[in-house]
XYZ file of C-alpha atoms in Angstrom:
417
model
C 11.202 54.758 -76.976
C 11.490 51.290 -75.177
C 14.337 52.899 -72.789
C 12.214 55.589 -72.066
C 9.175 53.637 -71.427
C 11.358 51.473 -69.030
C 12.641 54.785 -67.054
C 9.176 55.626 -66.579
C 8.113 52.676 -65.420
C 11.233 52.758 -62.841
C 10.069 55.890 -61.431
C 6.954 55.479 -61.640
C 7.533 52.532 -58.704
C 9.855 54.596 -56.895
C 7.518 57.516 -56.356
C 4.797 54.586 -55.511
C 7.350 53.141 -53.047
C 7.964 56.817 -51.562
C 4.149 57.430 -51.135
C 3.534 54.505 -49.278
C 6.569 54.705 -47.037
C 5.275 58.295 -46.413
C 1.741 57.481 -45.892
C 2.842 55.368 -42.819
C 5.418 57.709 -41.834
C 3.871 61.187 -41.290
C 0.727 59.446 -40.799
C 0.536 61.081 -37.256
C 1.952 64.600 -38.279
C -0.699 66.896 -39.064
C -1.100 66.850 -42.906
C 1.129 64.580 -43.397
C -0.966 62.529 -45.821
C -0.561 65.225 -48.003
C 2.910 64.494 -49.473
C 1.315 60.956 -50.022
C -1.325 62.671 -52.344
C 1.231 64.422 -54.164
C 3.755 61.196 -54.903
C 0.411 59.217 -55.674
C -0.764 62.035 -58.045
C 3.041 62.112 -59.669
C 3.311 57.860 -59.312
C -0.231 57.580 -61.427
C 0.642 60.223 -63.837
C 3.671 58.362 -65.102
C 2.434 54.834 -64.556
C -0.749 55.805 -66.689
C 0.145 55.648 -70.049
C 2.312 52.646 -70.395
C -0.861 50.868 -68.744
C -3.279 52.242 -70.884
C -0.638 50.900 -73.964
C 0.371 47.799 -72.397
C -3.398 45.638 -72.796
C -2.432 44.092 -69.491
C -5.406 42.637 -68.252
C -6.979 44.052 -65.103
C -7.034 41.753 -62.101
C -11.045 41.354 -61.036
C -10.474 41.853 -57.704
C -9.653 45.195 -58.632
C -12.758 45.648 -60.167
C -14.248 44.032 -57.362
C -12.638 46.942 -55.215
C -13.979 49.625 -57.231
C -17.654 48.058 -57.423
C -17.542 48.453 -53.444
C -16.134 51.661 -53.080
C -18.639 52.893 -55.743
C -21.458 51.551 -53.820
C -20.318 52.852 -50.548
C -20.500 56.103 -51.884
C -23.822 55.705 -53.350
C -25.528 54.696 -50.388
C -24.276 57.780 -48.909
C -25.237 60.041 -51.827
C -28.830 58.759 -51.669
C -29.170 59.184 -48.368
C -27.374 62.837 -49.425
C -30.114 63.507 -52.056
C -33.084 62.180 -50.264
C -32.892 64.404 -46.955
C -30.983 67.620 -48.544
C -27.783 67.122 -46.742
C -24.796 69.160 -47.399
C -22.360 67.995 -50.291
C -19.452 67.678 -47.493
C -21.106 64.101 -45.934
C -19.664 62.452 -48.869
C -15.716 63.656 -47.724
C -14.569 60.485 -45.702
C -17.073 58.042 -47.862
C -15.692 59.469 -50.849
C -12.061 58.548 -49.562
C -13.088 54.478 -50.277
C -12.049 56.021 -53.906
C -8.936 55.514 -52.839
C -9.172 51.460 -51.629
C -8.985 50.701 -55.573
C -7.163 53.374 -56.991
C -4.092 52.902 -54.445
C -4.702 48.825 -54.837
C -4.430 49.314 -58.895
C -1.180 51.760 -58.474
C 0.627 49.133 -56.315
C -0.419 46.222 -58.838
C 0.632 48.207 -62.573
C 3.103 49.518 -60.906
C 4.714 46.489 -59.501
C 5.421 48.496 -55.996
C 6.910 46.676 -53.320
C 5.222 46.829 -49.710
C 8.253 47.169 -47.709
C 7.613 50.984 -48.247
C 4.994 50.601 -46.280
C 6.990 48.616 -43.475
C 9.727 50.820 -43.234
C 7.015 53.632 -42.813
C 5.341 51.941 -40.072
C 8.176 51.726 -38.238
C 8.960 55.276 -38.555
C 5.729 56.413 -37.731
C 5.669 54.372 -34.869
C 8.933 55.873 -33.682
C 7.424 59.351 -34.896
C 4.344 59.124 -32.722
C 6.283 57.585 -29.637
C 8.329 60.578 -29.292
C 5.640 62.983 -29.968
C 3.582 61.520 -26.954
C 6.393 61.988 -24.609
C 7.087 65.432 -26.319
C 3.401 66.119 -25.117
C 2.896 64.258 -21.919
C 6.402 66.533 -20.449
C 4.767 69.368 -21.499
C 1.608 68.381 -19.376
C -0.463 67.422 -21.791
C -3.015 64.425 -20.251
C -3.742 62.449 -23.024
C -1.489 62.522 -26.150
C -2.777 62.651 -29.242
C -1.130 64.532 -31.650
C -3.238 67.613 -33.333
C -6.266 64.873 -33.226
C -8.562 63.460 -31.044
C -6.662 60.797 -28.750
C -8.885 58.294 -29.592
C -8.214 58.579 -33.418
C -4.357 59.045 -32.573
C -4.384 55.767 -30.574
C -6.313 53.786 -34.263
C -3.640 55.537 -36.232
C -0.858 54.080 -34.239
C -3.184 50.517 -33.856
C -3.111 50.619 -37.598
C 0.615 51.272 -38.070
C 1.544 48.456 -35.300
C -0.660 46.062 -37.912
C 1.792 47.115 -40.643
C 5.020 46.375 -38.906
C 4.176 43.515 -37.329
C 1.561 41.406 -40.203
C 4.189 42.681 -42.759
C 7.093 42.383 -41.881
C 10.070 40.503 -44.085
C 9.691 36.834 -43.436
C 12.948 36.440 -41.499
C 13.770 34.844 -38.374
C 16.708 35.266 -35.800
C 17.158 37.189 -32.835
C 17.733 40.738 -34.618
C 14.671 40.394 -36.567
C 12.606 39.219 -32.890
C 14.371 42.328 -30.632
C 12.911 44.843 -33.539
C 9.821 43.069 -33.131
C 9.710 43.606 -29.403
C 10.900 47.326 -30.087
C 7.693 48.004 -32.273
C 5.412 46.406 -29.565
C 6.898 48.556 -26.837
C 6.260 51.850 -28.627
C 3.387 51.266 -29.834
C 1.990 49.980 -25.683
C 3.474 53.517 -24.423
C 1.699 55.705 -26.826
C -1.384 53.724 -26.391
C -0.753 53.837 -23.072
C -0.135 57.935 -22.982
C -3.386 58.312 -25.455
C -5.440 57.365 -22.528
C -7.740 55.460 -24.966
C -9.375 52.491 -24.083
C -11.375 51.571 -27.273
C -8.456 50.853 -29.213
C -7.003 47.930 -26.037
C -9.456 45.190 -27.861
C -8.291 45.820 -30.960
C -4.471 45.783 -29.506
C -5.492 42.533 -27.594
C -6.044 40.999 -31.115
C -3.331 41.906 -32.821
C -0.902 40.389 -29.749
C -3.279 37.224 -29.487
C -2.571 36.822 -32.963
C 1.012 37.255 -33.388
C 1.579 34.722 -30.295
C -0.328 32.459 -31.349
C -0.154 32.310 -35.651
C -1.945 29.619 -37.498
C 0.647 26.758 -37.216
C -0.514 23.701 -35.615
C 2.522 23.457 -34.173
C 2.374 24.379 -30.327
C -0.705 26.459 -31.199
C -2.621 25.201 -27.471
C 0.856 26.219 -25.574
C 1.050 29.349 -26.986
C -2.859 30.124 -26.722
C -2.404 29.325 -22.705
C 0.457 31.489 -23.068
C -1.032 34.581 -24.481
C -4.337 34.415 -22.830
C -2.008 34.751 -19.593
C 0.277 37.117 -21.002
C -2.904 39.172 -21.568
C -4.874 38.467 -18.463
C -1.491 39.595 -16.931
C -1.723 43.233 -18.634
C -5.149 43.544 -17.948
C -4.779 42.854 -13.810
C -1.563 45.485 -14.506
C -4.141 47.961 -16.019
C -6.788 47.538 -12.888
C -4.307 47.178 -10.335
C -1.707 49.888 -10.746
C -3.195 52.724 -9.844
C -1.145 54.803 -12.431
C -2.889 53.026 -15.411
C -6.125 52.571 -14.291
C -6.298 56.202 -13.939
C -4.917 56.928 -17.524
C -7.404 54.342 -18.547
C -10.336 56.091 -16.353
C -10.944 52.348 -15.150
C -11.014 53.484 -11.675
C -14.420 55.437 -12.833
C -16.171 52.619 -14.307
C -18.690 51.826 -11.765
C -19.796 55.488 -11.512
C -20.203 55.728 -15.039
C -22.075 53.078 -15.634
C -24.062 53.222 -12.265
C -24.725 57.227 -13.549
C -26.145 56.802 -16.765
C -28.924 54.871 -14.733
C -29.924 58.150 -12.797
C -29.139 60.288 -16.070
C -25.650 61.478 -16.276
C -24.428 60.801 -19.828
C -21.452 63.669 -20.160
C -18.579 60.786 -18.845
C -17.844 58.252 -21.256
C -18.943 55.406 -20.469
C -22.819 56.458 -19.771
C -21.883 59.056 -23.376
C -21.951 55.973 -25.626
C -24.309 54.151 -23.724
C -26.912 57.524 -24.349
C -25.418 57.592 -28.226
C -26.558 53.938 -28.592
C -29.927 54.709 -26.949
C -30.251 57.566 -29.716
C -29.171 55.794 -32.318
C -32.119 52.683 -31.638
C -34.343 55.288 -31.448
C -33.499 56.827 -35.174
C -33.294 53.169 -36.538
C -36.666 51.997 -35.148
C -38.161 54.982 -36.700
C -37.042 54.493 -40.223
C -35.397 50.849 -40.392
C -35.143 50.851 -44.094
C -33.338 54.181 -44.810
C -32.697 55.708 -41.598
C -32.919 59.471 -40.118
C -30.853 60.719 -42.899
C -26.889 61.337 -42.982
C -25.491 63.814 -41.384
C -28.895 64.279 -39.067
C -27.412 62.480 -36.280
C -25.874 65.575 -33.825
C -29.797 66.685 -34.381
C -31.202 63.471 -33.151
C -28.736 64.543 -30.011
C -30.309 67.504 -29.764
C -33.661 66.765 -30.263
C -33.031 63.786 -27.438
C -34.249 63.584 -23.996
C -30.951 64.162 -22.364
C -30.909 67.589 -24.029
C -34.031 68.607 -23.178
C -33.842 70.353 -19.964
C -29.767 71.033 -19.687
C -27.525 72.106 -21.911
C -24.221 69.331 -21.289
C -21.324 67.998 -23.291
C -23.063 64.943 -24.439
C -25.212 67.549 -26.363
C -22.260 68.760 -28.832
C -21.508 65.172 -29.967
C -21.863 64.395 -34.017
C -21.703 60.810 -34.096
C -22.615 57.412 -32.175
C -19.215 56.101 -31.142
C -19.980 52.710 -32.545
C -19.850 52.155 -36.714
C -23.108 50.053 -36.841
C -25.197 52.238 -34.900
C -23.910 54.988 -36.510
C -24.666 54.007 -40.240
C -27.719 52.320 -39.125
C -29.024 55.660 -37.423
C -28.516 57.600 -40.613
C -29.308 55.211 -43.212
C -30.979 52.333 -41.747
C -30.429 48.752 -43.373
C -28.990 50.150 -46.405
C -26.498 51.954 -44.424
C -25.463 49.061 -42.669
C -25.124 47.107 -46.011
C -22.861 49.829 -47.132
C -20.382 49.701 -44.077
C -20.618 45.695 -44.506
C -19.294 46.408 -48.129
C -16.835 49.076 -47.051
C -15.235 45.846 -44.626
C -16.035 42.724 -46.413
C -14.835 43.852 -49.830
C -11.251 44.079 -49.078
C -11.347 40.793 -46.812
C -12.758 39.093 -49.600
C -10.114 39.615 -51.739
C -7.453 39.340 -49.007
C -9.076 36.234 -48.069
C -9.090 34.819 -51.272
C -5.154 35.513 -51.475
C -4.758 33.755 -48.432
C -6.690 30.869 -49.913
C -5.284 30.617 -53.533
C -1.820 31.159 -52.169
C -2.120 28.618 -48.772
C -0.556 31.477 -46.447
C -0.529 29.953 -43.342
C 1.998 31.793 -41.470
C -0.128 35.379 -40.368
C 2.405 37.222 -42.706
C 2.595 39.460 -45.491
C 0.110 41.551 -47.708
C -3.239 40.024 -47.909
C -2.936 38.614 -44.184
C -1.912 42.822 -43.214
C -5.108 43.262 -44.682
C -7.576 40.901 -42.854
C -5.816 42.193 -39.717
C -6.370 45.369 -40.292
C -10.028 44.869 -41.292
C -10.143 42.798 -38.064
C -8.642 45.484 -35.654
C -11.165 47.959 -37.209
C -14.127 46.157 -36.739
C -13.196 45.457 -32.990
C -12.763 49.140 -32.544
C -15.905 50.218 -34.363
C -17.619 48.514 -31.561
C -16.764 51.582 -29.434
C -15.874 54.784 -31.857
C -17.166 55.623 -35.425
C -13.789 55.047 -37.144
C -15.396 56.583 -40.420
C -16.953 59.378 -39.238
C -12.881 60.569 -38.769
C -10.684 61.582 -41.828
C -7.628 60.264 -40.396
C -8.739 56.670 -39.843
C -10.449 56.442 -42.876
C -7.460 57.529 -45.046
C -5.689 55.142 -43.176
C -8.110 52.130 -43.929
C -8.700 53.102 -47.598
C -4.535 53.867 -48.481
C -3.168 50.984 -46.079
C -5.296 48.517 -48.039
C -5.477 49.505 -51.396
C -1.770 49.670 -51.806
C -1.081 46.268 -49.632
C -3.848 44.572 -51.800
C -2.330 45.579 -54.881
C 1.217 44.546 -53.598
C -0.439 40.986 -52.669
C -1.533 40.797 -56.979
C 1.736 41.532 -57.226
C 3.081 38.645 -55.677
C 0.078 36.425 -57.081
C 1.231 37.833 -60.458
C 5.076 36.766 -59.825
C 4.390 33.113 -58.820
C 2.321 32.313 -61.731
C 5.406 33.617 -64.085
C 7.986 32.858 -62.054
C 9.456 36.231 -61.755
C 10.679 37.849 -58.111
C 13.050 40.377 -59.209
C 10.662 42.948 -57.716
C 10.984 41.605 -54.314
C-alpha cells in the first residue's frame, strides 16, 4: 500500500511538472491552456487522497490565497446580483480560483518550477516564430488568434518566467541563453506593434541590470537608464519602429481628442478614462454595475451624434478605471486584493528567506505582479481570458513551488530540486 502510495505521489508531480511546463508553452497557441486543465485535473486527482490522509498541515498563506480569490469573486457577484448582470461576468474573476488551487497543487505535490522555465522558454521560441510566420504573410501586427495587445502581456509574462526564474547559475552559456530570451521576446514585442506592454518590458530589463546587490548597483543603474534611453531614441528615431509603434502619430492623437476624435488610440483611452470618471462620480461606492460599461460607451457623448469605433469598445483600457467604473470603491478594493494578495505572500518569502538576488519563485512572482500593474495603467488585463489565466496559473503554481522550498530548508531536505 506504501509502494503504491509512493507511485502516486511520483506521478502525481510529474503530471504537475507537465502542466506547468505546458501552461507556459502553448500559452500563445490558441487553446493551448487546455491541456494544462487536463494534467491539473489528472495531477489533483491523484495528489488528493494521500493529502487528505497525510494530516499535513496547510501552509496559511495558502489560505491566505484562497480568502482573496474568494473575495475577488464576491465583489463581482454582488455587483452581479445587484444590477441583474449576466452569470458570464464572473468567467475571468472566477479564474482567481485558480491562484490557490494551482499554489496548493505545486506545494502537496512537491512540484518543481523548472517546468515552468523550460516552458517559458519554449513559448517564447513558440511565439517568436509565429510572429514572423504572420508578419511574411502580411499580417501588420502579430498577435496570434488574440488581440496584439494581449499577445504582447502573454509573451511580457513568459519573458518574467525565464528570466526571474531561471536556475541560479552563472557562466557564459547560462548569460548567451539569457541574451537569446531577451532578443525574442524584443522582436515579437516589437512585431505586436503594442506599446502598453514597453513600460512593463522597461521594468523587467531595469531590473535584471540592475538586481538588489549593493555591489555596483549606481554603475549599473547609469548603465541601464542609458541602455534604455538608447532604445527609446531607437524607437522615435528609426522611422521603421516608430511607425510599428504608431509614435509618429502621437501628436495628432493627442492634439485630436481635443477637437473630438477618439477612434485612434491614444485620444480612445483618453475618452474611456473620461467615461469611466463619469460612472465613478455617479456611484463612488458601488459603481455603474459590472458588465454596464460598453453601455456607459454608448450612452456617452462621443456616441451621440456618430456612430465610430470607439463606440464598440467593452472596457476602459486601464484596470483601475475599469473596476472603479463598474463597482466603485469596492471594486477597486477587489482588484487591490486580486494584486496585493499574492505579493504579500511572495513578499513575505522574500523576507523570511533574505532573497536578495531578484531570483527564483517568490521574486517571479512580485515581478510579475509588478509588470501587470505597469500595464494595467494602459489595458484592462482582466477584462481578457488569456492574461488572466496567465496571472492566476503563473502564480499559484510558482507560489506553491516557493512553500516548497520554504518547506525544504526548515527540514533540510532538497532532493526535489
Amino acid at each position: 500500500m506504501q509502494g503504491r502510495s509512493t507511485r502516486r505521489q511520483d506521478v502525481a508531480r510529474g503530471l504537475a511538472w507537465l502542466a506547468g511546463f505546458f501552461a507556459a508553452a502553448l500559452l500563445v497557441v490558441p487553446k493551448g491552456l487546455s491541456v494544462f486543465a487536463v494534467l491539473m485535473l489528472a495531477a489533483t486527482v491523484l495528489a488528493l487522497p494521500d493529502a487528505w490522509r497525510s494530516g499535513r498541515p496547510v501552509p496559511r498563506a495558502l489560505y491566505v490565497l484562497l480568502a482573496g480569490a474568494l473575495g475577488v469573486i464576491a465583489v463581482v457577484a454582488v455587483s452581479m446580483w445587484r444590477d441583474g448582470a449576466p452569470l458570464s461576468v464572473l468567467d475571468n474573476p472566477s479564474r482567481a480560483l485558480l491562484l490557490p488551487w494551482c499554489a496548493w497543487l505545486a506545494w502537496t505535490t512537491r512540484m518543481r518550477v523548472s517546468g515552468l522555465w523550460y516552458g517559458a522558454l519554449t513559448g517564447l521560441l513558440i511565439a517568436f516564430v509565429v510572429s514572423i510566420a504572420q508578419v511574411s504573410l502580411g499580417v501588420e501586427r502579430a498577435g496570434s488568434d488574440a488581440n496584439p495587445i494581449v499577445f504582447a502581456n502573454a509573451v511580457l509574462a513568459l519573458l518574467v518566467l525565464a528570466v526571474f526564474c531561471r536556475p541560479a547559475r552563472d557562466g557564459w552559456p547560462w548569460r548567451l541563453l539569457l541574451a537569446v530570451v531577451i532578443v525574442l521576446a524584443n522582436v515579437v514585442v516589437i512585431l505586436s506593434g503594442s506599446r502598453g506592454v514597453l513600460p512593463g518590458l522597461g521594468l523587467v530589463m531595469l531590473m535584471l541590470l540592475v538586481g538588489t546587490t549593493a555591489r555596483r548597483r549606481w554603475w549599473r543603474l547609469g548603465g541601464a537608464a542609458c541602455l534604455l534611453l538608447a532604445l527609446f531614441a531607437a524607437m522615435w528615431t528609426i522611422p521603421w519602429l516608430s511607425g510599428q509603434f504608431r509614435l509618429d502619430q502621437l501628436h495628432d492623437d493627442v492634439s485630436g481628442f481635443a477637437a473630438g476624435e477618439v477612434d485612434q488610440p491614444i485620444s480612445a483611452r483618453m475618452g474611456l478614462l473620461s467615461v469611466a470618471w463619469d460612472a465613478f462620480r455617479a456611484s463612488p461606492l458601488t459603481g455603474a454595475g459590472v458588465g454596464t460599461f460598453a453601455d456607459r460607451i454608448d450612452a456617452s457623448a462621443y456616441c451621440q451624434d456618430a456612430q465610430r469605433h470607439f463606440c464598440g469598445l467593452g472596457h476602459a483600457h486601464n484596470d483601475v478605471a475599469q473596476w472603479g467604473a463598474t463597482m466603485g470603491l469596492i471594486g477597486i478594493a477587489g482588484l487591490a486584493m486580486l494584486y496585493l494578495t499574492p505579493l504579500w505572500v511572495a513578499a513575505r518569502q522574500i523576507r523570511r528567506d533574505r532573497l536578495h538576488a531578484p531570483i527564483g519563485p517568490a521574486w517571479t512572482v512580485g515581478m510579475l505582479v509588478a509588470t501587470y500593474v505597469v500595464s494595467g495603467l494602459t489595458q484592462s488585463m482582466f477584462a481578457h481570458g488569456l492574461s488572466t489565466s496567465a496571472f492566476v496559473v503563473f502564480g499559484g503554481l510558482l507560489l506553491g513551488g516557493a512553500l516548497v522550498h520554504d518547506a525544504d530548508r526548515s527540514t533540510g531536505d532538497d532532493s526535489h530540486r
